[in-house]
Short mmCIF file of C-alpha atoms in Angstrom, two decimals:
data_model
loop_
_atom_site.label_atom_id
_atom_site.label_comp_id
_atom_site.label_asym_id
_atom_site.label_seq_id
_atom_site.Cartn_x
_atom_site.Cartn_y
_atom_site.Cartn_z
CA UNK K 227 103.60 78.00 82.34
CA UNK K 228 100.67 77.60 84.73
CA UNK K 229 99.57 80.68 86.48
CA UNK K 230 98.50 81.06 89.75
CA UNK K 231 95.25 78.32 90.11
CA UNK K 232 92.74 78.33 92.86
CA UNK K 233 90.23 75.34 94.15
CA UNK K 234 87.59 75.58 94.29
CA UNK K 235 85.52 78.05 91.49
CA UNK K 236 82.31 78.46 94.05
CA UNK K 237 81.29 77.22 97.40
CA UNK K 238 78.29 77.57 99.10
CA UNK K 239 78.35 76.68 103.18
CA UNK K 240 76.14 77.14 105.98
CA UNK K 241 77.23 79.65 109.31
CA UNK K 242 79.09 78.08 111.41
CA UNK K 243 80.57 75.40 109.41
CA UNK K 244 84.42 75.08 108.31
CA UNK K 245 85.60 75.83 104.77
CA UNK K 246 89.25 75.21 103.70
CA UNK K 247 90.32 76.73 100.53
CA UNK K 248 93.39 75.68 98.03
CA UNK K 249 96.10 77.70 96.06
CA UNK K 250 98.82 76.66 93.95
CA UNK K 251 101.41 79.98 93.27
CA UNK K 252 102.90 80.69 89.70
CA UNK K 253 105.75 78.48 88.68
CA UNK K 254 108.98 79.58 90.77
CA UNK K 255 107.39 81.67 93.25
CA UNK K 256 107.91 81.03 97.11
CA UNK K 257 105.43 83.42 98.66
CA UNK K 258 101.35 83.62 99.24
CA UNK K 259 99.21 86.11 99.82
CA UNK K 260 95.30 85.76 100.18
CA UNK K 261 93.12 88.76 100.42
CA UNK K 262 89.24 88.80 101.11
CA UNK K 263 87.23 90.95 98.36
CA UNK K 264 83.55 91.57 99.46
CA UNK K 265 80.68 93.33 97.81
CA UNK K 266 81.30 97.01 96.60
CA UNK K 267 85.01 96.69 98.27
CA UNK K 268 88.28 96.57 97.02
CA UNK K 269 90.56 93.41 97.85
CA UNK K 270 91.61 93.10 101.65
CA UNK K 271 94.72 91.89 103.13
CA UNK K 272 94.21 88.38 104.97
CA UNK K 273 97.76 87.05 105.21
CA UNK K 274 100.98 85.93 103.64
CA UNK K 275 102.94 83.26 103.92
CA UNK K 276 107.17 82.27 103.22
CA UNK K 277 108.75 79.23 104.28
CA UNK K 278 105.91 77.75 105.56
CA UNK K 279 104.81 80.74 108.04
CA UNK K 280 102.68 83.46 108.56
CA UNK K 281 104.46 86.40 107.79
CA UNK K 282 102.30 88.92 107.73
CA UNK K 283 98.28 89.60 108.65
CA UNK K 284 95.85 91.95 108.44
CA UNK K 285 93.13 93.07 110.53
CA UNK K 286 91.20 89.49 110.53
CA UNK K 287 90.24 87.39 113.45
CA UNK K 288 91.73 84.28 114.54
CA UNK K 289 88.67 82.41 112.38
CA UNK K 290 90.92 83.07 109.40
CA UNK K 291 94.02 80.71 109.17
CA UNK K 292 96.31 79.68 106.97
CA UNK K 293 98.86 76.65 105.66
CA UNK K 294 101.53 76.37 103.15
CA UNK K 295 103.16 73.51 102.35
CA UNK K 296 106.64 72.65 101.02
CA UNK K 297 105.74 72.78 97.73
CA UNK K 298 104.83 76.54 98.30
CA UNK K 299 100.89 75.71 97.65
CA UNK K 300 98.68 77.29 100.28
CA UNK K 301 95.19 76.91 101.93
CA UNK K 302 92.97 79.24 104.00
CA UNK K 303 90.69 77.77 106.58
CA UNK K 304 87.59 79.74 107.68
CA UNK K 305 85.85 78.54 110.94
CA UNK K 306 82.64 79.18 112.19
CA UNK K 307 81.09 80.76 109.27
CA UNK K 308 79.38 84.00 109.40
CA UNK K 309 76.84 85.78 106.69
CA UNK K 310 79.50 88.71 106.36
CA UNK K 311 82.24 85.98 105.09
CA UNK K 312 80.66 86.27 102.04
CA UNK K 313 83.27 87.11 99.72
CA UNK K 314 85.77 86.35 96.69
CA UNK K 315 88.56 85.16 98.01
CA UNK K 316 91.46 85.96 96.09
CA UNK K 317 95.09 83.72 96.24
CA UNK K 318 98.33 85.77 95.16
CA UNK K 319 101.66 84.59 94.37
CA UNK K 320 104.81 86.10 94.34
CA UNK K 321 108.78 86.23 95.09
CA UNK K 322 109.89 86.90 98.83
CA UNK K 323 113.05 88.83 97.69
CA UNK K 324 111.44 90.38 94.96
CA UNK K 325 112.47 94.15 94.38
CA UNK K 326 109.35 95.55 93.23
CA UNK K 327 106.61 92.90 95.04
CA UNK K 328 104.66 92.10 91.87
CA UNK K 329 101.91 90.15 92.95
CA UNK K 330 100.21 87.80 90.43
CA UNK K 331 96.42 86.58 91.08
CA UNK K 332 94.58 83.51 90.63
CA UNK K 333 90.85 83.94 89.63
CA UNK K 334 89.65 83.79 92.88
CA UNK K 335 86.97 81.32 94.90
CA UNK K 336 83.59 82.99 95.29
CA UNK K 337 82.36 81.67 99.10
CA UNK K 338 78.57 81.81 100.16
CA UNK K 339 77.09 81.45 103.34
CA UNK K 340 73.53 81.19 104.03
CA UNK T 235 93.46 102.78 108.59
CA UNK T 236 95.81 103.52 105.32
CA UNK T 237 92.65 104.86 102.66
CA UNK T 238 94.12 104.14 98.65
CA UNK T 239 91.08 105.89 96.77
CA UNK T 240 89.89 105.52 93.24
CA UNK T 241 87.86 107.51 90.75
CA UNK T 242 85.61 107.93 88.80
CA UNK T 243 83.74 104.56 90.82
CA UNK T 244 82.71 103.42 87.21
CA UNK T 245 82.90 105.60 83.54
CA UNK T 246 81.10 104.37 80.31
CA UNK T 247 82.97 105.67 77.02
CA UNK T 248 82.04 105.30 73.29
CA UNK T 249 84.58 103.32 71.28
CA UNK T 250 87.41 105.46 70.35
CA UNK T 251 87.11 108.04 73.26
CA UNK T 252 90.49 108.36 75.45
CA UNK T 253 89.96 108.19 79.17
CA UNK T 254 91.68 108.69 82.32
CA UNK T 255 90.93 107.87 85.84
CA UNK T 256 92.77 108.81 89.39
CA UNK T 257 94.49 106.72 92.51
CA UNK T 258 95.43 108.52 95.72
CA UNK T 259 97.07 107.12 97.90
CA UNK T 260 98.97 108.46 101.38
CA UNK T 261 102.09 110.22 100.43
CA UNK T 262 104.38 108.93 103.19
CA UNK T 263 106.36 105.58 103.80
CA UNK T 264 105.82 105.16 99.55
CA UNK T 265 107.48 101.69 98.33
CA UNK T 266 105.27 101.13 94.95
CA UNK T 267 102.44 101.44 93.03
CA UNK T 268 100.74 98.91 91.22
CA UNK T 269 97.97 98.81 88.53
CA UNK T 270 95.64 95.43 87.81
CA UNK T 271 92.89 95.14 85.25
CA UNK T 272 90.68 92.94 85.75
CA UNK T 273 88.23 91.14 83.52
CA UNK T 274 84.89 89.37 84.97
CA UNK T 275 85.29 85.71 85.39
CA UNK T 276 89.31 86.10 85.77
CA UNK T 277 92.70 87.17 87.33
CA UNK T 278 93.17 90.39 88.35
CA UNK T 279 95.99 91.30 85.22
CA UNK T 280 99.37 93.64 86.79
CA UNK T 281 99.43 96.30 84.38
CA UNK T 282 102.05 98.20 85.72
CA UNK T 283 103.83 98.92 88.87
CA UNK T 284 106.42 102.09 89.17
CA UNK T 285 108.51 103.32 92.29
CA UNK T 286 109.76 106.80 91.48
CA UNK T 287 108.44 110.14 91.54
CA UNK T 288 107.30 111.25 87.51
CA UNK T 289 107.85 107.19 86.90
CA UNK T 290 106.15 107.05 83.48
CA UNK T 291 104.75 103.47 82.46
CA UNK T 292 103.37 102.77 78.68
CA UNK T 293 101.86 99.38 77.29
CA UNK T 294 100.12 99.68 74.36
CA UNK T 295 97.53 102.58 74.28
CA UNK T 296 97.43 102.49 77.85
CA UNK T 297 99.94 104.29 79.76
CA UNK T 298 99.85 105.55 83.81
CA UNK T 299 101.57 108.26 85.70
CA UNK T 300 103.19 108.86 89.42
CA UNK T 301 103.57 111.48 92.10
CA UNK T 302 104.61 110.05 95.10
CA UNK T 303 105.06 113.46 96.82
CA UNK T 304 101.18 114.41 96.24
CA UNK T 305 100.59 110.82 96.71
CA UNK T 306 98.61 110.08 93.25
CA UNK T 307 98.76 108.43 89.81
CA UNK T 308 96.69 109.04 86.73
CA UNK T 309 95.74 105.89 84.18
CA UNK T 310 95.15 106.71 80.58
CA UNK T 311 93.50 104.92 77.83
CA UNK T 312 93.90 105.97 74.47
CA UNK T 313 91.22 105.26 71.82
CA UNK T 314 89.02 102.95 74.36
CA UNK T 315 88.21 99.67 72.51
CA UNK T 316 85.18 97.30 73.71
CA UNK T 317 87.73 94.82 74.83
CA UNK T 318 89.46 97.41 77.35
CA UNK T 319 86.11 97.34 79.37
CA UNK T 320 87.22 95.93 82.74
CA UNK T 321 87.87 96.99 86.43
CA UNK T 322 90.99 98.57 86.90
CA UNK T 323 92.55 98.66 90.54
CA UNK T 324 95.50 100.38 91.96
CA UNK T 325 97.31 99.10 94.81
CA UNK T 326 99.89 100.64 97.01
CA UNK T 327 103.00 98.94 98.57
CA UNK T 328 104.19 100.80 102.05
CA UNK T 329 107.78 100.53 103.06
CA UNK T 330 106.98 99.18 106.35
CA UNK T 331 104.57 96.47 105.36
CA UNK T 332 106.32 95.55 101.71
CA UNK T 333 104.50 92.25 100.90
CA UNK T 334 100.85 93.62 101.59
CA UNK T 335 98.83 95.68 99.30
CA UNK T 336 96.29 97.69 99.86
CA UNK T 337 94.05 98.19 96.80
CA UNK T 338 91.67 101.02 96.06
CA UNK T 339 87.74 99.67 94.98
CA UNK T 340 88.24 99.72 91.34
CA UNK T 341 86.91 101.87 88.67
CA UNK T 342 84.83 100.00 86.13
CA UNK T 343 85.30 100.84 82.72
CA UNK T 344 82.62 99.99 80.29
CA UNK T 345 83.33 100.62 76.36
CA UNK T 346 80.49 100.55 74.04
CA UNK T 347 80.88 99.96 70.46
#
């Protein structure tokens, strides 16, 4: 049973360019999350997303957007690059419905921008 | 701002020494608690996650703790091994914003032989 797998490992971009990044969720699970962990910090809440929509987001500017697609995969689009996006950025899958909210990680994508 | 603090920040043990570290977290609208360990190079691990006040949680020689109305939870380690050096994060569930979590930084654990 595949875990929760993230595209790509590393990126390096340039400010103000576009970066798009890819999640596929555990096996059987409907619902992504994708938090932003920089330097010295502890994982922060970008967004989530059930049936396709944005259903919840956290204190990030429009810049940060998200997809996911029927298949329950997601992707997070970053425009306009700045220095302080500089982050691992960590996908999370889950069950909407879930009683207790477990949360189950991928390994994260490490993003640079010079 | 909802603060979920950690500590120690990091602890280095010899092998065999039991440890124990500390998340607080606010005491009111509690849903869960959940704790991750996580290894360099790959995915944050859920340890355990607990709901009720005195919830008790055991896995192995590692076992965690909850007080929801003082709003923290201990994690223990008994008889650290090398292989239990990691980053361990807690992360709190409120009851208004149930799908989020808002994780502490982490306190690295480093075991030497």
């Amino acid at each position: 049973d595949a875990g929760v797998t993230q595209s790509p490992t590393h990126l390096i971009k340039t400010r103000g360019q576009q970066v798009t990044l890819r999640c596929s969720p555990k096996s059987g699970h409907d619902t992504v999350s994708w938090y932003q962990q920089a330097l010295g910090q502890g994982p922060q809440f970008i967004f989530q997303y059930y049936e396709e929509e944005e259903r919840q987001r956290g204190n990030f500017p429009d810049r940060f957007s998200g997809h996911q697609f029927p298949n329950y995969s997601s992707e997070l689009n970053v425009n306009a690059l700045l220095l302080g996006d500089s982050a691992l950025y960590l996908c999370a899958s889950s069950l909407y419905r879930a009683e207790l909210y477990e949360q189950y990680f991928g390994p994260g994508t490490r993003l640079t921008v010079t | 701002i909802l603060n979920v603090e950690q500590s120690p920040q990091s602890l280095h043990v010899q092998e065999g020494d039991s440890t124990n570290f500390t998340c607080s977290f606010p005491s009111s609208n509690f849903y869960a608690l959940h704790w991750y360990r996580w290894e360099t190079a790959k995915s944050p691990e859920a340890l355990f996650v607990m709901t009720l006040n005195g919830d008790e949680k055991k896995k192995g020689r590692i076992s965690a703790t909850l007080n929801t109305k003082e709003g923290y939870s201990y994690l223990y380690i008994k008889g650290s091994q090398p292989e239990d050096s990691a980053t361990y994060l807690c992360a709190f569930n409120r009851g208004s914003t149930l799908g989020r979590l808002y994780f502490g930084r982490g306190t690295q654990l480093t075991v030497w032989p």
